[in-house]
Coordinates of C-alpha atoms in Angstrom, one line a residue:
Chain W
M298 CA -9.5 -126.7 88.7
A299 CA -12.9 -126.0 87.2
I300 CA -13.8 -129.7 87.4
Y301 CA -12.5 -129.8 91.0
G302 CA -14.3 -126.7 91.8
S303 CA -17.4 -128.0 90.2
A304 CA -17.1 -131.3 91.9
G305 CA -16.5 -129.4 95.1
L306 CA -19.6 -127.4 94.4
D307 CA -21.6 -130.5 93.7
A308 CA -20.4 -132.1 96.8
S309 CA -21.4 -129.2 99.0
A310 CA -24.7 -129.0 97.2
G311 CA -25.3 -132.7 98.1
L312 CA -24.4 -132.1 101.8
R313 CA -26.7 -129.1 102.4
P314 CA -30.0 -130.9 102.7
V315 CA -28.4 -133.3 105.2
A316 CA -27.2 -130.4 107.4
H317 CA -30.7 -128.8 107.1
R318 CA -32.4 -132.0 108.2
A319 CA -30.0 -132.3 111.2
L320 CA -30.6 -128.7 112.1
R321 CA -34.4 -129.1 111.8
S322 CA -34.3 -132.3 113.9
F323 CA -32.2 -130.5 116.6
T324 CA -34.6 -127.5 116.6
S325 CA -37.6 -129.8 116.9
L326 CA -36.0 -131.7 119.7
L327 CA -35.2 -128.5 121.5
L328 CA -38.7 -127.2 121.1
V329 CA -40.2 -130.5 122.3
S330 CA -37.9 -130.4 125.4
L331 CA -38.8 -126.8 126.2
L332 CA -42.5 -127.6 125.8
A333 CA -42.1 -130.6 128.1
I334 CA -40.3 -128.5 130.7
L335 CA -43.0 -125.8 130.4
L336 CA -45.8 -128.4 130.7
T337 CA -44.2 -130.0 133.7
A338 CA -43.7 -126.6 135.4
T339 CA -47.3 -125.7 134.7
A340 CA -48.5 -129.0 135.9
N341 CA -46.5 -128.6 139.1
A342 CA -47.8 -125.1 139.7
Q343 CA -51.4 -126.3 139.0
S344 CA -51.1 -129.3 141.2
L345 CA -50.2 -127.3 144.4
Q346 CA -53.0 -126.8 146.8
R347 CA -54.1 -123.3 147.9
L348 CA -53.6 -123.4 151.6
T349 CA -53.1 -121.2 154.6
V350 CA -50.7 -123.2 156.6
T351 CA -50.8 -122.3 160.3
Q352 CA -48.8 -125.2 161.7
L353 CA -46.4 -127.8 160.5
T354 CA -44.5 -129.7 163.2
L355 CA -42.6 -132.9 163.5
T356 CA -42.6 -134.6 166.9
A357 CA -41.9 -138.0 168.4
D358 CA -43.7 -139.8 171.1
T359 CA -40.4 -140.2 173.0
A360 CA -37.2 -138.2 173.0
T361 CA -35.1 -141.3 173.9
P362 CA -36.4 -144.3 172.0
R363 CA -34.9 -147.7 172.7
I364 CA -33.1 -149.8 170.3
E365 CA -35.3 -152.4 168.6
I366 CA -38.4 -150.9 170.3
P367 CA -40.9 -149.3 167.8
F368 CA -41.8 -145.7 168.4
H369 CA -43.8 -143.1 166.5
L370 CA -42.9 -140.0 164.6
I371 CA -45.9 -137.6 164.4
V372 CA -46.3 -135.0 161.6
T373 CA -49.0 -132.4 162.4
A374 CA -50.2 -129.8 159.9
H375 CA -53.0 -127.4 160.4
V376 CA -54.5 -125.4 157.5
R377 CA -57.4 -123.0 157.6
E378 CA -59.0 -124.6 154.6
H379 CA -61.2 -127.7 154.7
I380 CA -59.2 -130.5 153.0
T381 CA -59.3 -134.2 152.9
E382 CA -55.6 -134.8 151.9
L383 CA -52.3 -132.9 151.8
D384 CA -50.9 -133.5 148.3
N385 CA -47.4 -132.3 148.5
L386 CA -46.2 -133.2 151.9
D387 CA -42.6 -134.6 151.7
L388 CA -41.4 -136.7 154.6
P389 CA -37.7 -136.9 155.3
I390 CA -35.6 -139.9 154.3
L391 CA -35.4 -142.0 157.5
A392 CA -32.0 -143.6 156.7
E393 CA -31.2 -144.5 160.2
L394 CA -34.6 -145.9 161.1
E395 CA -36.7 -148.7 159.7
L396 CA -40.2 -147.8 158.6
L397 CA -42.8 -150.1 159.9
G398 CA -45.9 -148.3 158.8
S399 CA -47.9 -145.1 158.8
E400 CA -51.4 -143.9 159.6
R401 CA -52.9 -140.7 158.2
T402 CA -55.9 -138.8 159.5
T403 CA -57.4 -135.5 158.6
V404 CA -59.8 -133.9 161.0
A405 CA -62.0 -130.9 160.0
S406 CA -62.9 -128.3 162.6
R407 CA -64.2 -124.7 162.6
S408 CA -60.7 -123.4 162.4
G409 CA -59.8 -125.5 159.4
S410 CA -58.3 -129.0 159.0
T411 CA -55.7 -130.8 161.0
Y412 CA -53.7 -133.4 159.2
R413 CA -51.8 -135.9 161.3
E414 CA -49.6 -138.7 160.1
I415 CA -48.2 -141.2 162.6
I416 CA -45.2 -143.1 161.3
T417 CA -44.1 -146.2 163.2
V418 CA -40.4 -146.7 163.0
V419 CA -37.7 -148.7 164.8
A420 CA -34.0 -147.9 165.4
H421 CA -31.3 -150.6 165.0
H422 CA -28.4 -148.5 166.2
S423 CA -27.9 -146.5 169.4
G424 CA -26.8 -142.9 169.4
A425 CA -28.2 -139.5 168.2
I426 CA -30.4 -139.5 165.2
T427 CA -31.3 -136.2 163.5
I428 CA -34.4 -136.3 161.3
A429 CA -34.7 -133.6 158.6
P430 CA -37.7 -131.3 158.5
V431 CA -40.9 -132.3 156.8
T432 CA -41.7 -130.0 153.8
L433 CA -45.0 -129.0 152.3
D434 CA -45.3 -127.3 148.9
A435 CA -48.4 -125.2 148.6
T436 CA -49.7 -122.0 147.2
D437 CA -50.3 -119.5 149.9
A438 CA -54.0 -118.8 149.8
R439 CA -53.4 -115.3 151.1
N440 CA -51.2 -114.0 148.3
G441 CA -51.2 -116.8 145.7
K442 CA -47.5 -117.4 145.8
N443 CA -46.0 -120.8 145.9
F444 CA -44.2 -121.6 149.1
R445 CA -42.3 -124.4 150.6
Y446 CA -43.2 -124.7 154.3
S447 CA -40.7 -126.5 156.4
S448 CA -41.2 -128.0 159.9
N449 CA -38.7 -128.3 162.7
S450 CA -36.0 -130.9 162.5
L451 CA -35.9 -133.6 165.3
T452 CA -33.0 -135.0 167.2
L453 CA -33.5 -138.3 169.1
H454 CA -31.1 -140.2 171.3
V455 CA -31.5 -143.9 170.9
A456 CA -30.7 -145.7 174.1
G457 CA -27.9 -148.3 173.9
P458 CA -27.8 -152.1 174.0
G459 CA -28.5 -152.4 177.8
A460 CA -31.9 -151.0 177.3
A461 CA -32.4 -153.1 174.2
I462 CA -31.6 -156.3 176.2
A463 CA -34.0 -155.4 178.8
A464 CA -36.7 -154.7 176.3
A465 CA -36.1 -157.1 173.5
G466 CA -38.3 -160.1 173.3
N467 CA -35.6 -162.3 171.7
A468 CA -33.9 -163.8 174.7
W469 CA -31.0 -165.5 172.8
Q470 CA -30.1 -162.3 171.0
G471 CA -30.3 -160.4 174.3
L472 CA -28.2 -163.0 176.1
N473 CA -25.5 -162.9 173.4
S474 CA -25.3 -159.1 173.5
F475 CA -25.2 -159.2 177.3
L476 CA -22.4 -161.8 177.3
S477 CA -20.4 -159.9 174.8
A478 CA -20.8 -156.8 176.8
L479 CA -19.7 -158.7 179.9
V480 CA -16.6 -160.0 178.1
R481 CA -15.8 -156.5 177.0
L482 CA -16.2 -155.2 180.6
A483 CA -14.0 -158.0 182.0
L484 CA -11.3 -157.2 179.5
I485 CA -11.4 -153.5 180.4
L486 CA -11.3 -154.4 184.1
A487 CA -8.4 -156.7 183.6
G488 CA -6.5 -154.0 181.7
L489 CA -7.3 -151.5 184.6
V490 CA -6.0 -154.0 187.2
G491 CA -2.8 -154.5 185.2
I492 CA -2.2 -150.7 185.0
V493 CA -2.8 -150.3 188.7
F494 CA -0.4 -153.2 189.5
L495 CA 2.3 -151.7 187.3
V496 CA 1.9 -148.3 188.9
A497 CA 2.0 -149.8 192.4
T498 CA 5.2 -151.7 191.6
L499 CA 6.9 -148.6 190.3
V500 CA 5.8 -146.6 193.3
R501 CA 7.0 -149.2 195.8
R502 CA 10.5 -149.0 194.3
R503 CA 10.7 -145.3 195.1
P504 CA 11.8 -143.9 198.6
A505 CA 9.1 -143.9 201.1
P506 CA 6.9 -140.8 200.7
L507 CA 6.3 -138.2 203.4
P508 CA 3.3 -139.0 205.6
V509 CA 0.2 -137.6 203.9
V510 CA -2.3 -135.7 206.0
T511 CA -5.8 -136.5 204.9
L512 CA -8.1 -133.6 205.1
A513 CA -11.8 -134.0 205.8
P514 CA -13.9 -133.3 202.6
P515 CA -15.0 -129.7 202.5
T516 CA -18.4 -129.2 203.9
P517 CA -20.8 -127.0 201.9
I518 CA -21.1 -123.5 203.3
V519 CA -24.6 -123.1 204.6
R520 CA -25.2 -119.4 205.3
D521 CA -27.2 -118.6 208.3
P522 CA -30.1 -116.3 207.3
Q523 CA -29.0 -114.0 210.2
T524 CA -25.6 -113.7 208.6
S525 CA -27.2 -112.6 205.3
L526 CA -29.5 -110.2 207.1
R527 CA -26.6 -108.6 209.1
E528 CA -24.6 -108.3 205.9
A529 CA -27.5 -106.6 204.1
L530 CA -28.0 -104.3 207.1
T531 CA -24.3 -103.4 207.1
V532 CA -24.4 -102.7 203.3
L533 CA -27.4 -100.5 203.7
Q534 CA -26.1 -98.6 206.7
R535 CA -22.9 -97.8 204.9
D536 CA -24.5 -96.9 201.6
R537 CA -28.0 -95.3 202.0
T538 CA -28.5 -94.9 198.3
R539 CA -30.4 -96.7 195.6
A540 CA -27.2 -98.7 194.7
G541 CA -26.8 -99.7 198.3
A542 CA -30.5 -100.8 198.4
M543 CA -30.0 -102.9 195.3
R544 CA -26.9 -104.6 196.8
A545 CA -28.9 -105.4 200.0
R546 CA -31.8 -106.6 197.9
H547 CA -29.4 -108.9 196.0
I548 CA -28.2 -110.4 199.3
V549 CA -31.7 -111.0 200.7
R550 CA -32.9 -112.4 197.4
A551 CA -29.9 -114.8 197.4
M552 CA -30.8 -115.7 201.0
V553 CA -34.2 -117.0 199.9
G554 CA -32.8 -118.8 196.9
A555 CA -34.1 -116.4 194.2
T556 CA -32.5 -116.5 190.7
D557 CA -31.9 -113.6 188.3
A558 CA -35.0 -114.6 186.3
E559 CA -37.4 -114.0 189.2
T560 CA -39.4 -110.9 190.0
L561 CA -40.7 -110.1 193.5
A562 CA -43.9 -112.0 192.8
D563 CA -41.9 -115.2 192.1
V564 CA -39.6 -114.7 195.1
L565 CA -42.6 -114.3 197.4
R566 CA -43.8 -117.7 196.3
R567 CA -40.6 -119.4 197.5
P568 CA -40.8 -121.5 200.7
L569 CA -38.1 -119.4 202.4
A570 CA -40.1 -116.2 201.8
T571 CA -43.3 -117.3 203.6
D572 CA -42.2 -115.6 206.8
P573 CA -44.2 -112.3 207.0
E574 CA -41.0 -110.5 208.2
V575 CA -39.0 -111.7 205.2
R576 CA -41.9 -110.7 202.9
N577 CA -42.0 -107.2 204.4
L578 CA -38.2 -106.9 204.0
L579 CA -38.3 -107.9 200.3
R580 CA -41.1 -105.4 199.6
A581 CA -39.2 -102.6 201.5
L582 CA -36.1 -103.3 199.5
E583 CA -38.0 -103.4 196.2
R584 CA -39.4 -100.0 197.0
A585 CA -35.9 -98.7 197.9
G586 CA -34.6 -100.0 194.7
F587 CA -37.1 -98.6 192.3
T588 CA -38.9 -95.7 193.9
H589 CA -38.6 -91.9 193.1
D590 CA -35.2 -90.3 193.9
V591 CA -36.9 -88.2 196.5
D592 CA -38.4 -91.3 198.2
V593 CA -35.2 -93.2 198.3
P594 CA -34.0 -92.0 201.8
P595 CA -37.3 -92.8 203.6
A596 CA -37.5 -96.1 201.7
V597 CA -33.9 -97.0 202.7
A598 CA -34.7 -96.0 206.3
A599 CA -37.8 -98.3 206.3
A600 CA -35.7 -101.2 205.0
I601 CA -33.0 -100.6 207.6
A602 CA -35.7 -100.5 210.3
Q603 CA -37.1 -103.8 209.1
L604 CA -33.6 -105.3 209.0
E605 CA -32.8 -104.1 212.5
R606 CA -36.1 -105.7 213.7
M607 CA -35.1 -109.0 212.2
T608 CA -31.5 -109.0 213.4
R609 CA -32.2 -108.0 217.0
Chain R
M136 CA -50.3 -92.6 196.1
R137 CA -53.8 -92.3 197.4
N138 CA -55.5 -95.3 198.8
D139 CA -58.9 -93.9 199.4
G140 CA -60.9 -96.1 197.1
T141 CA -61.3 -93.4 194.5
G142 CA -58.6 -94.6 192.1
P143 CA -59.1 -96.5 188.9
A144 CA -59.5 -99.7 190.9
I145 CA -63.1 -98.5 191.6
V146 CA -63.9 -99.0 187.8
S147 CA -62.4 -102.5 188.0
R148 CA -64.5 -103.4 191.0
A149 CA -67.6 -102.1 189.2
L150 CA -66.9 -104.2 186.1
E151 CA -66.3 -107.3 188.2
R152 CA -69.8 -107.0 189.6
T153 CA -71.2 -107.4 186.1
I154 CA -68.7 -109.6 184.3
V155 CA -67.9 -113.0 185.7
G156 CA -64.2 -113.9 185.5
Q157 CA -62.3 -112.4 182.5
E158 CA -60.0 -110.6 184.9
G159 CA -57.5 -110.3 182.0
V160 CA -60.0 -108.4 179.9
I161 CA -61.0 -106.1 182.7
E162 CA -57.4 -105.3 183.5
G163 CA -56.6 -104.9 179.7
L164 CA -59.5 -102.4 179.3
L165 CA -58.4 -100.4 182.3
L166 CA -54.8 -100.4 181.3
G167 CA -55.8 -99.1 177.8
L168 CA -58.0 -96.5 179.4
L169 CA -55.2 -95.2 181.7
C170 CA -52.7 -95.1 178.9
G171 CA -55.0 -93.6 176.4
G172 CA -54.3 -96.5 174.1
H173 CA -56.5 -98.8 172.1
V174 CA -57.2 -102.4 172.9
L175 CA -57.5 -105.5 170.7
L176 CA -59.5 -108.3 172.1
E177 CA -59.2 -111.7 170.4
G178 CA -61.4 -114.6 171.4
P179 CA -64.3 -116.7 170.3
P180 CA -67.8 -115.3 170.4
G181 CA -69.9 -115.3 173.5
L182 CA -67.1 -114.3 176.0
A183 CA -68.6 -111.0 177.2
K184 CA -66.3 -108.8 175.1
T185 CA -69.1 -106.5 174.1
L186 CA -70.6 -106.5 177.6
A187 CA -67.2 -105.6 179.1
C188 CA -66.8 -102.6 176.7
R189 CA -70.3 -101.4 177.3
S190 CA -69.9 -101.7 181.0
L191 CA -66.7 -99.7 181.0
A192 CA -68.5 -96.9 179.2
D193 CA -71.4 -97.1 181.6
A194 CA -69.1 -97.0 184.6
L195 CA -67.5 -93.9 183.3
H196 CA -70.7 -92.1 182.4
G197 CA -69.3 -92.0 178.9
E198 CA -70.8 -92.5 175.5
F199 CA -70.6 -95.9 174.0
K200 CA -71.0 -96.9 170.3
R201 CA -70.7 -100.3 168.7
I202 CA -69.8 -100.7 165.1
Q203 CA -70.3 -104.2 163.6
F204 CA -67.7 -104.5 160.9
T205 CA -68.9 -106.2 157.7
P206 CA -67.4 -106.5 154.2
D207 CA -69.8 -103.9 152.7
L208 CA -69.0 -101.2 155.4
L209 CA -67.8 -97.9 154.1
P210 CA -65.4 -95.4 155.7
S211 CA -68.3 -92.8 155.9
D212 CA -70.3 -95.3 157.9
I213 CA -67.7 -94.9 160.7
V214 CA -66.4 -91.3 160.5
G215 CA -69.6 -89.7 159.2
T216 CA -70.6 -87.9 156.0
R217 CA -72.1 -84.6 154.7
I218 CA -75.7 -84.6 153.6
F219 CA -77.3 -81.8 151.6
D220 CA -80.0 -80.1 153.6
Q221 CA -82.6 -78.7 151.3
R222 CA -84.1 -76.3 153.8
E223 CA -80.8 -74.7 154.5
S224 CA -79.5 -75.2 151.0
A225 CA -76.2 -76.3 152.4
F226 CA -74.4 -79.5 153.3
A227 CA -74.8 -80.6 156.9
T228 CA -72.3 -82.8 158.7
V229 CA -73.6 -86.0 160.1
R230 CA -71.1 -87.5 162.6
G231 CA -70.4 -91.2 162.5
P232 CA -70.4 -93.6 165.5
I233 CA -66.6 -93.0 166.0
F234 CA -67.6 -89.9 168.0
A235 CA -67.9 -91.6 171.3
N236 CA -65.8 -92.2 174.4
V237 CA -65.7 -96.0 174.1
V238 CA -66.1 -97.4 170.6
L239 CA -66.4 -101.1 170.1
A240 CA -65.2 -102.2 166.7
D241 CA -66.7 -105.7 166.6
E242 CA -65.0 -108.2 164.3
I243 CA -62.6 -105.6 162.9
N244 CA -61.1 -108.0 160.4
R245 CA -64.4 -108.5 158.6
A246 CA -64.1 -105.1 156.9
P247 CA -61.9 -104.3 153.9
A248 CA -58.6 -102.5 154.3
K249 CA -60.1 -99.1 153.3
V250 CA -62.5 -99.1 156.3
Q251 CA -59.8 -100.5 158.7
S252 CA -57.5 -97.7 157.6
A253 CA -60.2 -95.1 158.3
L254 CA -60.7 -96.4 161.8
L255 CA -57.1 -96.8 162.6
E256 CA -56.2 -93.3 161.2
A257 CA -58.8 -91.9 163.5
M258 CA -57.4 -93.9 166.4
Q259 CA -53.9 -92.5 165.7
E260 CA -54.8 -88.9 165.0
R261 CA -57.7 -88.7 167.4
Q262 CA -59.5 -86.5 164.9
V263 CA -61.4 -87.1 161.7
T264 CA -62.0 -85.0 158.6
I265 CA -65.4 -84.9 157.1
G266 CA -65.5 -82.8 154.0
P267 CA -63.6 -79.5 154.5
Q268 CA -63.8 -79.7 158.3
T269 CA -61.6 -81.5 160.8
H270 CA -63.4 -82.7 164.0
P271 CA -61.5 -83.7 167.2
L272 CA -62.7 -86.9 168.8
P273 CA -63.9 -86.8 172.4
D274 CA -61.5 -87.2 175.2
P275 CA -61.1 -89.9 176.5
F276 CA -61.4 -91.8 173.3
I277 CA -60.7 -95.5 173.4
V278 CA -61.3 -98.1 170.7
M279 CA -61.8 -101.7 171.6
A280 CA -61.6 -103.9 168.6
T281 CA -62.5 -107.6 168.6
M282 CA -61.4 -110.4 166.4
N283 CA -62.6 -113.9 166.2
P284 CA -59.8 -116.4 165.7
L285 CA -62.1 -119.3 164.7
D286 CA -63.4 -118.0 161.3
S287 CA -61.0 -117.0 158.6
E288 CA -63.3 -117.1 155.6
G289 CA -64.4 -113.6 154.4
T290 CA -61.9 -111.8 156.7
Y291 CA -59.2 -109.3 155.9
A292 CA -56.2 -109.9 158.2
L293 CA -55.0 -106.7 159.8
P294 CA -51.6 -105.6 158.4
V295 CA -48.7 -105.5 160.8
A296 CA -48.5 -101.7 160.7
Q297 CA -52.1 -101.4 161.8
L298 CA -51.8 -104.0 164.5
D299 CA -48.9 -102.0 165.9
R300 CA -51.4 -99.1 166.6
F301 CA -53.1 -101.1 169.2
L302 CA -51.5 -100.5 172.5
L303 CA -52.2 -104.0 173.8
K304 CA -53.9 -107.2 172.8
V305 CA -55.8 -109.5 175.2
D306 CA -56.4 -113.1 174.3
V307 CA -59.9 -113.8 175.7
G308 CA -60.2 -117.3 177.0
Y309 CA -63.1 -119.5 178.1
P310 CA -64.2 -119.3 181.7
S311 CA -63.6 -122.0 184.2
R312 CA -66.5 -124.4 185.2
A313 CA -67.2 -122.4 188.4
Q314 CA -67.2 -119.2 186.5
E315 CA -69.6 -120.6 183.9
L316 CA -71.9 -121.8 186.7
A317 CA -71.8 -118.2 188.1
I318 CA -72.7 -116.9 184.6
L319 CA -75.6 -119.2 184.4
E320 CA -76.9 -118.1 187.8
R321 CA -76.4 -114.4 187.1
F322 CA -77.7 -114.1 183.5
A323 CA -80.1 -117.1 183.0
I324 CA -83.2 -115.3 184.1
A325 CA -82.2 -111.6 183.7
D326 CA -80.3 -109.4 181.4
A327 CA -76.9 -108.1 182.3
P328 CA -77.3 -105.5 185.1
V329 CA -76.8 -101.9 184.2
I330 CA -73.7 -100.5 185.9
A331 CA -74.2 -97.2 187.7
P332 CA -71.5 -94.6 186.9
V333 CA -68.7 -94.8 189.4
A334 CA -66.3 -92.3 188.0
T335 CA -66.4 -89.3 185.6
L336 CA -64.5 -88.6 182.5
D337 CA -62.6 -85.9 184.3
A338 CA -61.5 -88.5 186.8
V339 CA -60.1 -90.6 183.9
R340 CA -58.1 -87.6 182.6
E341 CA -56.8 -87.1 186.2
W342 CA -55.8 -90.8 186.5
R343 CA -54.0 -90.5 183.1
A344 CA -52.0 -87.5 184.4
Q345 CA -51.1 -89.6 187.5
A346 CA -50.0 -92.5 185.4
H347 CA -47.7 -90.2 183.4
S348 CA -46.0 -89.2 186.6
I349 CA -45.2 -92.8 187.7
H350 CA -41.5 -93.2 188.1
I351 CA -39.6 -95.8 186.1
D352 CA -36.1 -96.4 187.2
D353 CA -33.2 -96.5 184.7
A354 CA -32.6 -100.2 185.5
L355 CA -36.2 -100.9 184.7
K356 CA -35.9 -98.9 181.4
R357 CA -33.0 -101.1 180.4
Y358 CA -35.0 -104.2 181.3
I359 CA -37.9 -103.0 179.1
V360 CA -35.5 -102.4 176.2
E361 CA -33.9 -105.9 176.6
L362 CA -37.4 -107.5 176.6
V363 CA -38.1 -106.0 173.2
V364 CA -34.7 -106.5 171.8
V365 CA -34.7 -110.2 172.7
T366 CA -37.7 -110.7 170.4
R367 CA -35.6 -109.4 167.5
E368 CA -32.2 -110.9 168.3
A369 CA -33.1 -114.3 169.7
Q370 CA -33.4 -115.7 166.2
H371 CA -36.1 -118.1 167.4
P372 CA -37.2 -120.5 164.6
A373 CA -40.8 -119.7 165.2
I374 CA -40.4 -115.9 164.8
D375 CA -40.1 -114.1 161.5
Y376 CA -39.7 -110.6 162.9
G377 CA -39.5 -109.1 166.4
A378 CA -41.3 -106.2 168.0
S379 CA -40.7 -102.5 167.1
P380 CA -39.6 -99.7 169.3
R381 CA -43.3 -98.8 169.6
A382 CA -43.5 -101.9 171.8
T383 CA -40.8 -100.4 174.1
L384 CA -43.0 -97.3 174.6
A385 CA -46.1 -99.4 175.0
I386 CA -44.5 -101.6 177.8
A387 CA -43.3 -98.5 179.7
N388 CA -46.7 -96.9 179.5
L389 CA -48.5 -100.0 180.5
A390 CA -46.1 -100.6 183.4
R391 CA -46.9 -97.1 184.7
A392 CA -50.6 -97.8 184.4
K393 CA -50.2 -101.2 186.2
A394 CA -48.3 -99.5 189.0
L395 CA -51.1 -97.0 189.3
L396 CA -53.6 -99.8 189.5
E397 CA -51.5 -101.3 192.3
R398 CA -51.6 -97.9 194.0
R399 CA -47.8 -97.3 193.7
D400 CA -46.1 -94.2 192.3
Y401 CA -43.2 -96.2 191.0
A402 CA -43.0 -99.2 188.7
V403 CA -41.3 -102.4 189.7
P404 CA -40.1 -105.4 187.6
D405 CA -43.3 -107.2 188.3
D406 CA -45.3 -104.5 186.5
V407 CA -43.1 -104.7 183.5
R408 CA -43.1 -108.4 183.2
S409 CA -46.9 -108.7 183.7
V410 CA -47.7 -106.2 180.9
A411 CA -44.9 -107.2 178.5
P412 CA -46.9 -110.1 176.8
L413 CA -49.9 -107.8 176.3
A414 CA -47.7 -105.3 174.4
L415 CA -45.5 -107.8 172.5
R416 CA -47.8 -110.6 171.5
H417 CA -49.4 -108.9 168.5
R418 CA -46.2 -107.1 167.5
I419 CA -44.2 -110.2 166.9
G420 CA -44.4 -112.1 163.6
F421 CA -44.9 -115.7 164.6
N422 CA -44.7 -118.2 161.7
F423 CA -46.4 -121.5 161.0
R424 CA -44.0 -123.4 163.3
V425 CA -46.0 -122.1 166.2
S426 CA -48.8 -124.4 167.2
N427 CA -52.3 -123.1 167.6
D428 CA -52.8 -124.2 171.1
G429 CA -51.0 -121.3 172.8
G430 CA -47.6 -121.9 171.1
A431 CA -47.0 -118.2 170.6
T432 CA -47.6 -117.5 174.2
R433 CA -45.2 -120.2 175.3
V434 CA -42.5 -118.9 172.9
L435 CA -43.0 -115.4 174.2
E436 CA -42.8 -116.6 177.8
S437 CA -39.6 -118.4 177.1
L438 CA -38.1 -115.2 175.6
I439 CA -39.2 -113.1 178.5
A440 CA -37.7 -115.6 180.9
R441 CA -34.3 -115.3 179.2
V442 CA -34.0 -111.6 180.2
P443 CA -32.5 -111.2 183.7
V444 CA -34.8 -109.2 186.1
P445 CA -33.0 -106.1 187.5

């Protein structure tokens, strides 16, 4: 036992330096890693520009680009500082577009610098494309805090192959696409004709239907202004209150085509409100709708008098 | 409502005789005067901001003082200080330029926060304390502060809470070609004409009382609230925060003043909609997604257009 124990002791004594070395190596590795992370973070923080970003937008020169026709994406950033380059501007990945080139300009003015990057791209597939926002990492010059500025995102609708054929310079490719579209159209038409024929055959086997009376298509109701004016007069004569005035005002505003978003000034600019009598009426109803409580009865009376003049 | 040519429009006509164009500035100054609120004018130099303020004071026979804000300005340079008088062996109070009817705070954002606070506190309280004594400011008392949007170096941006104390903000734009030609003809060979007083300070106090009595219908009050709430609840990507309830009060007061200028004793939706941008623009936190070329104005107009007119 003593020998075993001794041997055991010897063995453990021989292993200890190895364990220490491993531990020391691991610690060193950890320290180096931590140091590297710290250095990277510090370098990142130091590399950010101190900027006062006042604008960061992403636009396109067309909202509906055509397939295979190059178009431009425009990144505009405005900062209050005078700079020659924006260092940490990240453009989105344009997975659905092919990048053809880009051009960057920075213009200094009294209000700062305007950075503009024009990216030329082309779409190979039709449909909606959403482009993620452009981001800019910078240190806010006002408070010294790091900030990631993000522009708007952009959704474009790439026009389909018809537009591409019309626009593409490659005549053979266009002709091929056109012919395949024609074939598809012919197949669809043939299918539709077949369905119609089948339905017609089935219907013919049924007993004869009752004669159908075809009605004339409904004609849009065009209200005579006199009808609206008489209706407004009736409303106001029955209810000589502010609420009645507001209902009559609504009828007259509808008569001249006003929407809910328009004030009297807007309504008076409408072509149907050029008649001085209509303008006087609109003003009288505005007064009846918003004046003092004490002034409502005379205001309503004035509006009724105006309506009576116009409906006489 | 009287229509005898003695209303506040008489001041407006007097100012128009001196200032070419800038109808927005003239109306903004009058609205501020009638509401007893302070006006912030933002625009590049050389657009007759100072002339407009001086002319307003002249037209009212009031006292005008101009304070050029600089980084080394001290609060005592504005409100006043106490100086030891050796003959009397006592401290004498020397009042600062804030003791005037119309005070022009030129380039307010060039002074540090301490000085801005001193001015804005006086604007709010309408009194200043110099040493042991509190002195009321004259009535009417209106501060017109200017800011230059072009230079940002060496400036101290006004905090949101301080911006909120201005009743309205007017964006001063460049004149049209025809107006610039008129300016050339009017001022090229002579200084700006001095305006003869057309109203008294007592008249201003009377107009203010009239403005307070202007009727705003309940439907119009709901419209005002909706206009302010939409700035908070629209969740527009270009807006970080919307306007405070102080904007609601400001729009109501401005709509009353606008109705008075239009010689009505009741406000209509047109009054509210025309003054809403003046009260809202500086109370909304627009972020960097708004472009410099009037982007904020367009966003604000789109929000206002969303609210149905009563």
